[in-house]
Amino acid sequence: MIQIPKGCKDVLPSQAYAWQYVEAAARRAAEAYAFKEIRTPVFEHTELFSRGVGDTTDIVNKEMYTFLDKGGRSVTLRPEGTAGVARAFLEHGLAGGVLPFKAYYLISAFRYERPQAGRLREFHQFGCELYGAAGAFADAEVISLADAFLKNLGLCRVELRLNSIGCKHCRARYHEALKAYFAPHIGEMCEDCKVRFGKNPMRILDCKTEGCKRIAADAPRMLDYLCDDCRAHFEQVKTLLSEAGIAYTVDPSIVRGLDYYSRTVFEFVSDAAGAQGTVLGGGRYDTLLEQMDGKSVPAVGFAAGMERLLLVMEAENCLPPADTGAVCYLAGMDDASHAQAFLLAQQLRSAGISCETDLMGRSVKSQFKYADKTGARFVAVLGERELSEGAAEVKDLRASSSERVKFAELAEYIKRRM
Ligand code: ATP
Ligand code: MG
């Protein structure tokens, strides 16, 4: 039998309610901050990601699903959402429109990774992008949106970690300091970090290998190298968060895995569900749009991993109870009443009540069992007598009561009792 590709997951109907719950919370949070949804293609020209995400990142070096299409063009399944949104923003000339531009997305993303709990090859993200605002208020607004989203889900064991990685001016000096620090340790570092040392030494701080982590623990901190402007920006972000009652810890080890970040970087981390604890990550990327088009537009945003969020929600017991079945099951005792049930079902549905009838040729007893198993609230039974009276025997399975209800009044009756 053909099986699902490694690193992918099916969401079965019995699990989809949890996804819909989190997606609805994401939309509500984004829309409360006046972000509007944006949808961009699942694949883009490969160059968008090598330029946008950056060619010193793991994503571009090791994780992209890249292939030639039938026209011989190199395309890549999006490994993240920001590059596509940035492209759309530039391509539609939105930089000349109303700013700030605020957009959110709910997408699937693809990375060729070693699959494990909370790390998949096809995964899903909720992300927000805010373009055009350079000041600390924008950083604080985006972090506050992320914080509200997670708090509304009822998560308690999620912590905000915050850092600044400066701008290209102050980072140059920091890179020198990092190189001087790491140089004597090169021999002990993993192969990837040996390359990172030459290309972008800050990336070593993001390495997940134990040996490299140990070496990185005592590395110089970017915070000690911030220029005056970057320092003032970071101080203001912290003040705004404190004033808004959003708790955070400054964590110098947070550098984020993508090249485009500058100044503020942050992660929301949970210890509730194992190793892949980062449920949401983001920051400021003032040079990304410039890198893609030459136009300089400041930007800040984040992306949350839906699978990790769902793991954490399960661990913290924050998931709502599973969906129940149809509100009303219409059971027919014979062919004539089954036909009537079929018609009544249509009327109830057009009144906004979900309902179903037998499609399996079952006995009334089995129909009741089915209604009970699927969690229907009401069962309306129709037989010869009910047809002649023009009324159904309606059982409220929750209240364990039963009443005769005229066909024409069925919808009203159910609505009243719900
Ligand atoms: P990590 O360091 O765990 O690899 P990342 O820095 O690569 O994460 P981002 O690119 O910032 O992750 O993506 C934002 C969020 O998307 C992550 O915080 C995480 O919740 C989720 N995410 C990233 N990669 C995966 C994956 N392969 N499977 C599931 N979720 C993922
Ligand atoms: Mg990663």
Tab-separated table of C-alpha atoms and ligand atoms in Angstrom:
chain	number	residue	atom	x	y	z
A	1	MET	CA	0.000	0.000	0.000
A	2	ILE	CA	1.249	3.505	-0.763
A	3	GLN	CA	1.929	5.420	2.434
A	4	ILE	CA	2.161	9.074	3.326
A	5	PRO	CA	5.568	10.653	2.552
A	6	LYS	CA	8.004	10.836	5.468
A	7	GLY	CA	7.593	13.944	7.600
A	8	CYS	CA	3.989	14.632	6.535
A	9	LYS	CA	0.840	14.212	8.584
A	10	ASP	CA	-2.792	13.666	7.759
A	11	VAL	CA	-5.327	15.681	9.722
A	12	LEU	CA	-8.288	13.347	10.088
A	13	PRO	CA	-11.861	14.620	10.475
A	14	SER	CA	-11.703	13.674	14.153
A	15	GLN	CA	-8.693	15.980	14.623
A	16	ALA	CA	-9.573	18.862	12.332
A	17	TYR	CA	-11.653	20.648	14.970
A	18	ALA	CA	-8.481	21.411	16.934
A	19	TRP	CA	-6.867	22.967	13.862
A	20	GLN	CA	-9.967	25.015	13.144
A	21	TYR	CA	-10.004	26.191	16.739
A	22	VAL	CA	-6.409	27.433	16.597
A	23	GLU	CA	-6.872	28.916	13.119
A	24	ALA	CA	-9.954	30.821	14.289
A	25	ALA	CA	-8.000	32.144	17.282
A	26	ALA	CA	-5.200	33.230	14.921
A	27	ARG	CA	-7.599	35.111	12.650
A	28	ARG	CA	-9.279	36.773	15.623
A	29	ALA	CA	-5.967	37.899	17.090
A	30	ALA	CA	-4.693	39.243	13.762
A	31	GLU	CA	-7.920	41.013	12.939
A	32	ALA	CA	-8.078	42.616	16.386
A	33	TYR	CA	-4.860	44.395	15.372
A	34	ALA	CA	-6.324	45.212	11.932
A	35	PHE	CA	-4.155	42.767	10.005
A	36	LYS	CA	-5.775	41.400	6.825
A	37	GLU	CA	-5.193	38.004	5.306
A	38	ILE	CA	-2.808	37.548	2.374
A	39	ARG	CA	-2.477	34.423	0.228
A	40	THR	CA	0.536	33.776	-1.953
A	41	PRO	CA	1.594	30.716	-3.997
A	42	VAL	CA	2.842	27.493	-2.458
A	43	PHE	CA	5.874	27.632	-4.758
A	44	GLU	CA	8.027	30.516	-5.905
A	45	HIS	CA	11.121	30.999	-8.022
A	46	THR	CA	13.996	29.448	-6.095
A	47	GLU	CA	15.921	32.693	-6.242
A	48	LEU	CA	13.332	34.414	-4.054
A	49	PHE	CA	14.313	32.241	-1.111
A	50	SER	CA	18.040	32.114	-1.746
A	51	ARG	CA	18.024	35.903	-1.833
A	52	GLY	CA	15.251	36.562	0.684
A	53	VAL	CA	15.859	33.906	3.343
A	54	GLY	CA	19.608	34.076	2.811
A	55	ASP	CA	22.190	31.640	1.549
A	56	THR	CA	23.948	31.135	4.859
A	57	THR	CA	20.846	29.638	6.465
A	58	ASP	CA	20.076	25.964	7.060
A	59	ILE	CA	16.832	26.469	5.195
A	60	VAL	CA	18.492	27.484	1.945
A	61	ASN	CA	21.526	25.237	2.300
A	62	LYS	CA	19.892	22.010	3.341
A	63	GLU	CA	16.150	22.146	3.677
A	64	MET	CA	14.507	23.407	0.504
A	65	TYR	CA	12.255	21.354	-1.737
A	66	THR	CA	13.618	22.575	-5.037
A	67	PHE	CA	12.913	21.114	-8.448
A	68	LEU	CA	12.880	21.984	-12.123
A	69	ASP	CA	9.412	22.311	-13.615
A	70	LYS	CA	8.612	21.055	-17.092
A	71	GLY	CA	9.758	24.376	-18.508
A	72	GLY	CA	13.170	23.930	-16.930
A	73	ARG	CA	12.629	26.695	-14.323
A	74	SER	CA	13.896	26.137	-10.804
A	75	VAL	CA	11.040	26.456	-8.349
A	76	THR	CA	10.875	25.831	-4.596
A	77	LEU	CA	8.037	24.895	-2.268
A	78	ARG	CA	7.935	27.753	0.226
A	79	PRO	CA	9.984	26.956	3.334
A	80	GLU	CA	8.472	29.967	5.153
A	81	GLY	CA	5.968	32.732	4.544
A	82	THR	CA	7.795	36.022	4.737
A	83	ALA	CA	9.654	35.956	1.404
A	84	GLY	CA	6.449	35.375	-0.590
A	85	VAL	CA	4.591	38.153	1.209
A	86	ALA	CA	7.514	40.528	0.683
A	87	ARG	CA	7.560	39.654	-3.019
A	88	ALA	CA	3.808	40.261	-3.345
A	89	PHE	CA	4.116	43.561	-1.470
A	90	LEU	CA	6.774	44.784	-3.902
A	91	GLU	CA	5.236	43.279	-7.023
A	92	HIS	CA	1.883	45.004	-6.415
A	93	GLY	CA	3.507	48.327	-5.605
A	94	LEU	CA	2.029	48.298	-2.100
A	95	ALA	CA	4.984	50.263	-0.775
A	96	GLY	CA	3.389	53.247	-2.535
A	97	GLY	CA	-0.013	52.530	-0.945
A	98	VAL	CA	-1.323	52.892	2.565
A	99	LEU	CA	1.329	52.184	5.195
A	100	PRO	CA	1.819	50.428	7.471
A	101	PHE	CA	0.959	47.342	5.484
A	102	LYS	CA	-0.336	44.676	7.847
A	103	ALA	CA	-0.992	41.149	6.654
A	104	TYR	CA	-1.354	37.686	8.143
A	105	TYR	CA	-1.217	34.231	6.650
A	106	LEU	CA	-2.123	30.652	7.470
A	107	ILE	CA	0.023	28.447	5.264
A	108	SER	CA	1.692	25.116	4.786
A	109	ALA	CA	5.491	25.268	4.496
A	110	PHE	CA	8.042	22.690	3.409
A	111	ARG	CA	11.492	21.891	4.716
A	112	TYR	CA	13.563	18.805	4.124
A	113	GLU	CA	14.357	18.080	7.774
A	114	ARG	CA	14.865	15.007	9.908
A	115	PRO	CA	11.304	14.330	11.072
A	116	GLN	CA	10.602	14.136	14.801
A	117	ALA	CA	7.919	15.327	17.198
A	118	GLY	CA	7.238	18.970	16.322
A	119	ARG	CA	9.559	18.853	13.302
A	120	LEU	CA	7.978	17.901	10.010
A	121	ARG	CA	8.663	18.215	6.313
A	122	GLU	CA	5.273	19.669	5.601
A	123	PHE	CA	4.203	21.886	8.470
A	124	HIS	CA	1.874	24.830	8.984
A	125	GLN	CA	2.366	28.377	10.108
A	126	PHE	CA	0.339	31.330	11.231
A	127	GLY	CA	2.343	34.454	10.499
A	128	CYS	CA	2.015	38.230	10.599
A	129	GLU	CA	3.896	40.867	8.621
A	130	LEU	CA	3.996	44.592	9.319
A	131	TYR	CA	5.824	46.716	6.710
A	132	GLY	CA	6.654	50.389	6.665
A	133	ALA	CA	7.101	51.215	10.360
A	134	ALA	CA	10.620	51.526	11.746
A	135	GLY	CA	9.867	52.529	15.334
A	136	ALA	CA	9.732	50.392	18.446
A	137	PHE	CA	5.930	50.684	18.625
A	138	ALA	CA	5.691	48.375	15.607
A	139	ASP	CA	7.877	45.740	17.277
A	140	ALA	CA	5.806	46.019	20.438
A	141	GLU	CA	2.540	45.782	18.507
A	142	VAL	CA	3.583	42.612	16.683
A	143	ILE	CA	4.867	40.992	19.882
A	144	SER	CA	1.704	42.004	21.661
A	145	LEU	CA	-0.378	40.381	18.904
A	146	ALA	CA	1.605	37.143	19.261
A	147	ASP	CA	1.254	37.302	23.036
A	148	ALA	CA	-2.507	37.882	22.857
A	149	PHE	CA	-2.919	35.004	20.416
A	150	LEU	CA	-1.108	32.561	22.726
A	151	LYS	CA	-2.831	33.824	25.866
A	152	ASN	CA	-6.238	33.515	24.209
A	153	LEU	CA	-5.468	29.870	23.534
A	154	GLY	CA	-5.143	29.480	27.283
A	155	LEU	CA	-1.439	28.586	27.242
A	156	CYS	CA	0.298	29.289	30.552
A	157	ARG	CA	3.679	27.657	30.120
A	158	VAL	CA	4.861	29.856	27.263
A	159	GLU	CA	7.635	32.355	27.839
A	160	LEU	CA	8.718	35.280	25.705
A	161	ARG	CA	12.475	35.486	25.059
A	162	LEU	CA	13.762	38.693	23.607
A	163	ASN	CA	17.033	39.866	22.131
A	164	SER	CA	18.482	42.446	19.770
A	165	ILE	CA	20.942	41.458	17.073
A	166	GLY	CA	21.681	45.040	16.072
A	167	CYS	CA	21.998	46.436	12.572
A	168	LYS	CA	24.574	45.788	9.888
A	169	HIS	CA	26.826	48.510	11.331
A	170	CYS	CA	27.095	47.291	14.900
A	171	ARG	CA	26.984	43.658	13.855
A	172	ALA	CA	30.210	43.970	11.837
A	173	ARG	CA	32.126	44.698	15.024
A	174	TYR	CA	30.314	41.889	16.797
A	175	HIS	CA	31.189	39.410	14.024
A	176	GLU	CA	34.854	40.253	14.572
A	177	ALA	CA	34.501	39.597	18.298
A	178	LEU	CA	32.703	36.308	17.637
A	179	LYS	CA	35.377	35.186	15.200
A	180	ALA	CA	38.104	35.960	17.681
A	181	TYR	CA	36.194	33.968	20.315
A	182	PHE	CA	35.391	30.939	18.148
A	183	ALA	CA	38.738	30.732	16.303
A	184	PRO	CA	40.522	28.600	18.940
A	185	HIS	CA	37.505	26.239	19.079
A	186	ILE	CA	37.056	25.574	15.356
A	187	GLY	CA	38.476	22.073	15.632
A	188	GLU	CA	35.801	21.083	18.190
A	189	MET	CA	32.842	22.453	16.231
A	190	CYS	CA	30.477	20.564	13.900
A	191	GLU	CA	31.049	20.634	10.131
A	192	ASP	CA	28.172	23.085	9.622
A	193	CYS	CA	29.615	25.522	12.146
A	194	LYS	CA	32.999	25.391	10.468
A	195	VAL	CA	31.278	26.777	7.368
A	196	ARG	CA	29.212	29.198	9.451
A	197	PHE	CA	32.427	30.519	10.992
A	198	GLY	CA	33.528	31.784	7.590
A	199	LYS	CA	30.153	32.936	6.272
A	200	ASN	CA	28.176	34.189	9.259
A	201	PRO	CA	29.614	33.410	12.715
A	202	MET	CA	26.410	34.533	14.464
A	203	ARG	CA	24.685	31.495	12.983
A	204	ILE	CA	26.869	29.311	15.251
A	205	LEU	CA	24.832	30.604	18.200
A	206	ASP	CA	21.762	28.936	16.642
A	207	CYS	CA	23.444	25.519	16.273
A	208	LYS	CA	21.592	22.647	17.924
A	209	THR	CA	24.638	20.377	18.361
A	210	GLU	CA	25.488	19.897	22.054
A	211	GLY	CA	29.233	20.506	21.576
A	212	CYS	CA	28.672	23.763	19.694
A	213	LYS	CA	26.053	24.879	22.197
A	214	ARG	CA	28.576	24.430	25.007
A	215	ILE	CA	31.201	26.469	23.197
A	216	ALA	CA	28.654	29.144	22.277
A	217	ALA	CA	27.503	29.520	25.868
A	218	ASP	CA	30.379	31.849	26.741
A	219	ALA	CA	30.507	33.697	23.423
A	220	PRO	CA	30.390	37.519	23.408
A	221	ARG	CA	26.838	38.915	23.499
A	222	MET	CA	25.457	41.103	20.762
A	223	LEU	CA	23.813	43.263	23.405
A	224	ASP	CA	27.263	44.496	24.449
A	225	TYR	CA	27.979	45.659	20.901
A	226	LEU	CA	24.766	47.515	20.019
A	227	CYS	CA	25.218	50.990	18.545
A	228	ASP	CA	23.398	53.881	20.237
A	229	ASP	CA	20.404	53.761	17.880
A	230	CYS	CA	19.949	50.009	18.210
A	231	ARG	CA	20.314	50.230	21.974
A	232	ALA	CA	17.708	52.994	22.236
A	233	HIS	CA	15.347	50.986	20.005
A	234	PHE	CA	15.745	47.877	22.151
A	235	GLU	CA	15.217	49.838	25.368
A	236	GLN	CA	12.001	51.312	23.996
A	237	VAL	CA	10.678	47.906	22.909
A	238	LYS	CA	11.312	46.591	26.413
A	239	THR	CA	9.640	49.583	28.032
A	240	LEU	CA	6.566	49.268	25.788
A	241	LEU	CA	6.230	45.573	26.570
A	242	SER	CA	6.587	46.151	30.296
A	243	GLU	CA	3.997	48.905	30.217
A	244	ALA	CA	1.636	46.592	28.322
A	245	GLY	CA	2.073	43.927	30.991
A	246	ILE	CA	3.844	41.515	28.657
A	247	ALA	CA	6.485	39.561	30.556
A	248	TYR	CA	9.763	38.750	28.784
A	249	THR	CA	13.266	37.496	29.448
A	250	VAL	CA	16.224	38.959	27.599
A	251	ASP	CA	18.014	35.978	26.058
A	252	PRO	CA	21.271	36.743	24.244
A	253	SER	CA	21.326	33.286	22.658
A	254	ILE	CA	18.360	34.056	20.424
A	255	VAL	CA	19.600	34.924	16.952
A	256	ARG	CA	16.917	33.230	14.771
A	257	GLY	CA	17.660	30.933	11.873
A	258	LEU	CA	17.113	33.366	9.011
A	259	ASP	CA	19.523	35.880	7.563
A	260	TYR	CA	17.114	38.737	7.180
A	261	TYR	CA	16.717	39.721	10.821
A	262	SER	CA	17.999	42.917	12.410
A	263	ARG	CA	17.488	44.536	15.807
A	264	THR	CA	14.597	42.897	17.680
A	265	VAL	CA	14.358	39.104	17.624
A	266	PHE	CA	12.058	37.048	19.814
A	267	GLU	CA	10.747	33.588	20.466
A	268	PHE	CA	7.861	32.258	22.473
A	269	VAL	CA	9.075	29.038	24.046
A	270	SER	CA	7.219	26.324	25.939
A	271	ASP	CA	8.582	23.511	28.070
A	272	ALA	CA	5.271	21.659	27.970
A	273	ALA	CA	5.820	19.313	25.037
A	274	GLY	CA	9.426	18.243	24.673
A	275	ALA	CA	12.409	19.328	22.673
A	276	GLN	CA	10.822	21.444	19.940
A	277	GLY	CA	9.736	24.134	22.354
A	278	THR	CA	9.782	27.191	20.125
A	279	VAL	CA	6.166	27.661	19.138
A	280	LEU	CA	6.564	31.120	17.641
A	281	GLY	CA	9.485	33.149	16.398
A	282	GLY	CA	9.922	36.520	14.835
A	283	GLY	CA	11.651	39.815	14.744
A	284	ARG	CA	12.539	42.838	12.702
A	285	TYR	CA	13.925	42.583	9.172
A	286	ASP	CA	14.604	46.071	7.941
A	287	THR	CA	16.888	44.982	5.106
A	288	LEU	CA	14.818	42.181	3.604
A	289	LEU	CA	12.808	44.264	1.144
A	290	GLU	CA	15.869	46.213	0.155
A	291	GLN	CA	17.682	42.934	-0.480
A	292	MET	CA	14.904	41.911	-2.842
A	293	ASP	CA	14.199	45.089	-4.741
A	294	GLY	CA	16.431	47.920	-3.710
A	295	LYS	CA	13.580	49.746	-2.000
A	296	SER	CA	14.147	50.184	1.715
A	297	VAL	CA	11.049	49.378	3.762
A	298	PRO	CA	11.352	48.544	7.465
A	299	ALA	CA	9.539	45.367	8.483
A	300	VAL	CA	8.690	43.290	11.518
A	301	GLY	CA	6.755	40.041	11.918
A	302	PHE	CA	6.553	36.524	13.264
A	303	ALA	CA	5.509	32.990	12.424
A	304	ALA	CA	4.040	30.374	14.729
A	305	GLY	CA	4.284	26.645	14.074
A	306	MET	CA	0.797	25.148	14.165
A	307	GLU	CA	1.885	21.548	14.844
A	308	ARG	CA	4.028	22.618	17.794
A	309	LEU	CA	1.233	24.789	19.115
A	310	LEU	CA	-1.168	21.865	18.967
A	311	LEU	CA	1.326	19.634	20.817
A	312	VAL	CA	1.721	22.240	23.520
A	313	MET	CA	-2.015	22.799	23.749
A	314	GLU	CA	-2.587	19.113	24.205
A	315	ALA	CA	0.105	18.928	26.878
A	316	GLU	CA	-1.413	21.903	28.703
A	317	ASN	CA	-4.930	20.556	28.282
A	318	CYS	CA	-6.076	23.654	26.419
A	319	LEU	CA	-7.902	21.934	23.582
A	320	PRO	CA	-11.692	22.263	23.540
A	321	PRO	CA	-13.746	19.059	23.558
A	322	ALA	CA	-13.992	17.338	20.182
A	323	ASP	CA	-16.797	18.262	17.842
A	324	THR	CA	-20.027	16.375	18.187
A	325	GLY	CA	-22.080	15.024	15.306
A	326	ALA	CA	-25.086	16.550	13.615
A	327	VAL	CA	-27.449	18.532	15.825
A	328	CYS	CA	-30.391	16.429	14.717
A	329	TYR	CA	-30.600	12.889	13.409
A	330	LEU	CA	-33.800	12.029	11.536
A	331	ALA	CA	-34.597	8.346	11.885
A	332	GLY	CA	-37.126	6.695	9.559
A	333	MET	CA	-38.866	3.424	10.398
A	334	ASP	CA	-39.867	2.494	6.847
A	335	ASP	CA	-39.362	3.644	3.268
A	336	ALA	CA	-42.104	6.300	3.335
A	337	SER	CA	-40.925	7.875	6.577
A	338	HIS	CA	-37.321	7.702	5.419
A	339	ALA	CA	-38.293	9.713	2.337
A	340	GLN	CA	-40.072	12.238	4.582
A	341	ALA	CA	-37.005	12.389	6.846
A	342	PHE	CA	-34.889	13.159	3.788
A	343	LEU	CA	-37.127	16.159	2.935
A	344	LEU	CA	-37.320	17.379	6.520
A	345	ALA	CA	-33.537	17.237	6.752
A	346	GLN	CA	-33.285	19.663	3.856
A	347	GLN	CA	-35.653	22.101	5.588
A	348	LEU	CA	-33.708	21.925	8.841
A	349	ARG	CA	-30.422	22.509	7.051
A	350	SER	CA	-31.741	25.573	5.297
A	351	ALA	CA	-32.762	26.839	8.745
A	352	GLY	CA	-29.128	26.464	9.774
A	353	ILE	CA	-29.435	23.218	11.729
A	354	SER	CA	-26.988	20.470	10.833
A	355	CYS	CA	-28.712	17.147	10.459
A	356	GLU	CA	-28.494	13.792	8.789
A	357	THR	CA	-30.586	10.793	7.865
A	358	ASP	CA	-29.775	7.154	7.293
A	359	LEU	CA	-27.688	6.373	4.213
A	360	MET	CA	-26.832	2.805	5.168
A	361	GLY	CA	-30.247	1.107	5.141
A	362	ARG	CA	-30.105	0.545	8.895
A	363	SER	CA	-32.846	-0.528	11.281
A	364	VAL	CA	-34.274	2.145	13.600
A	365	LYS	CA	-32.353	0.629	16.482
A	366	SER	CA	-29.072	0.861	14.576
A	367	GLN	CA	-29.920	4.390	13.505
A	368	PHE	CA	-30.294	5.335	17.172
A	369	LYS	CA	-26.959	3.733	17.971
A	370	TYR	CA	-25.332	5.698	15.179
A	371	ALA	CA	-26.878	8.980	16.372
A	372	ASP	CA	-25.659	8.300	19.885
A	373	LYS	CA	-22.150	7.283	18.790
A	374	THR	CA	-21.700	10.374	16.626
A	375	GLY	CA	-22.947	12.630	19.411
A	376	ALA	CA	-26.151	13.970	17.879
A	377	ARG	CA	-28.169	16.120	20.281
A	378	PHE	CA	-31.671	15.279	19.006
A	379	VAL	CA	-33.154	12.267	17.265
A	380	ALA	CA	-36.437	12.822	15.444
A	381	VAL	CA	-38.202	9.515	14.794
A	382	LEU	CA	-40.685	9.109	11.953
A	383	GLY	CA	-42.952	6.118	11.365
A	384	GLU	CA	-46.359	5.443	9.868
A	385	ARG	CA	-48.214	7.161	12.726
A	386	GLU	CA	-45.968	10.196	12.736
A	387	LEU	CA	-46.463	10.616	8.985
A	388	SER	CA	-50.211	10.597	9.309
A	389	GLU	CA	-50.060	13.115	12.202
A	390	GLY	CA	-47.513	15.321	10.391
A	391	ALA	CA	-45.378	15.323	13.529
A	392	ALA	CA	-42.173	13.619	14.665
A	393	GLU	CA	-41.269	12.115	18.015
A	394	VAL	CA	-38.264	14.184	19.034
A	395	LYS	CA	-35.895	12.838	21.663
A	396	ASP	CA	-33.476	15.201	23.320
A	397	LEU	CA	-30.566	12.893	24.047
A	398	ARG	CA	-29.016	15.302	26.533
A	399	ALA	CA	-32.168	15.935	28.537
A	400	SER	CA	-33.432	12.354	28.014
A	401	SER	CA	-36.864	13.761	27.212
A	402	SER	CA	-39.206	13.137	24.320
A	403	GLU	CA	-41.923	15.242	22.668
A	404	ARG	CA	-44.257	15.213	19.651
A	405	VAL	CA	-43.363	18.121	17.344
A	406	LYS	CA	-45.159	19.165	14.156
A	407	PHE	CA	-42.936	18.940	11.053
A	408	ALA	CA	-43.453	22.626	10.347
A	409	GLU	CA	-42.332	23.562	13.861
A	410	LEU	CA	-39.323	21.260	14.071
A	411	ALA	CA	-36.674	23.848	13.234
A	412	GLU	CA	-38.044	26.375	15.742
A	413	TYR	CA	-38.340	23.688	18.413
A	414	ILE	CA	-34.714	22.607	18.039
A	415	LYS	CA	-33.412	26.159	17.975
A	416	ARG	CA	-35.340	27.000	21.123
A	417	ARG	CA	-33.909	24.060	23.027
A	418	MET	CA	-30.306	24.428	21.937
B	1	ATP	P1	13.893	25.586	14.662
B	1	ATP	O1	15.015	26.354	15.257
B	1	ATP	O2	13.089	24.829	15.661
B	1	ATP	O3	14.333	24.754	13.481
B	1	ATP	P2	13.265	27.759	12.954
B	1	ATP	O4	14.071	28.859	13.509
B	1	ATP	O5	13.798	27.009	11.765
B	1	ATP	O6	12.905	26.691	14.100
B	1	ATP	P3	11.278	29.547	11.898
B	1	ATP	O7	11.834	29.530	10.534
B	1	ATP	O8	11.460	30.730	12.720
B	1	ATP	O9	11.798	28.240	12.683
B	1	ATP	O10	9.730	29.183	11.821
B	1	ATP	C1	8.789	29.688	12.770
B	1	ATP	C2	8.130	28.571	13.524
B	1	ATP	O11	7.693	27.545	12.659
B	1	ATP	C3	9.047	27.850	14.489
B	1	ATP	O12	9.145	28.550	15.687
B	1	ATP	C4	8.334	26.539	14.670
B	1	ATP	O13	7.276	26.653	15.608
B	1	ATP	C5	7.775	26.284	13.306
B	1	ATP	N1	8.624	25.356	12.550
B	1	ATP	C6	9.782	25.614	11.897
B	1	ATP	N2	10.242	24.530	11.281
B	1	ATP	C7	9.348	23.533	11.530
B	1	ATP	C8	9.238	22.163	11.151
B	1	ATP	N3	10.137	21.582	10.369
B	1	ATP	N4	8.181	21.451	11.590
B	1	ATP	C9	7.238	22.020	12.377
B	1	ATP	N5	7.279	23.313	12.759
B	1	ATP	C10	8.310	24.065	12.350
B	2	MG	MG	14.801	25.181	11.547
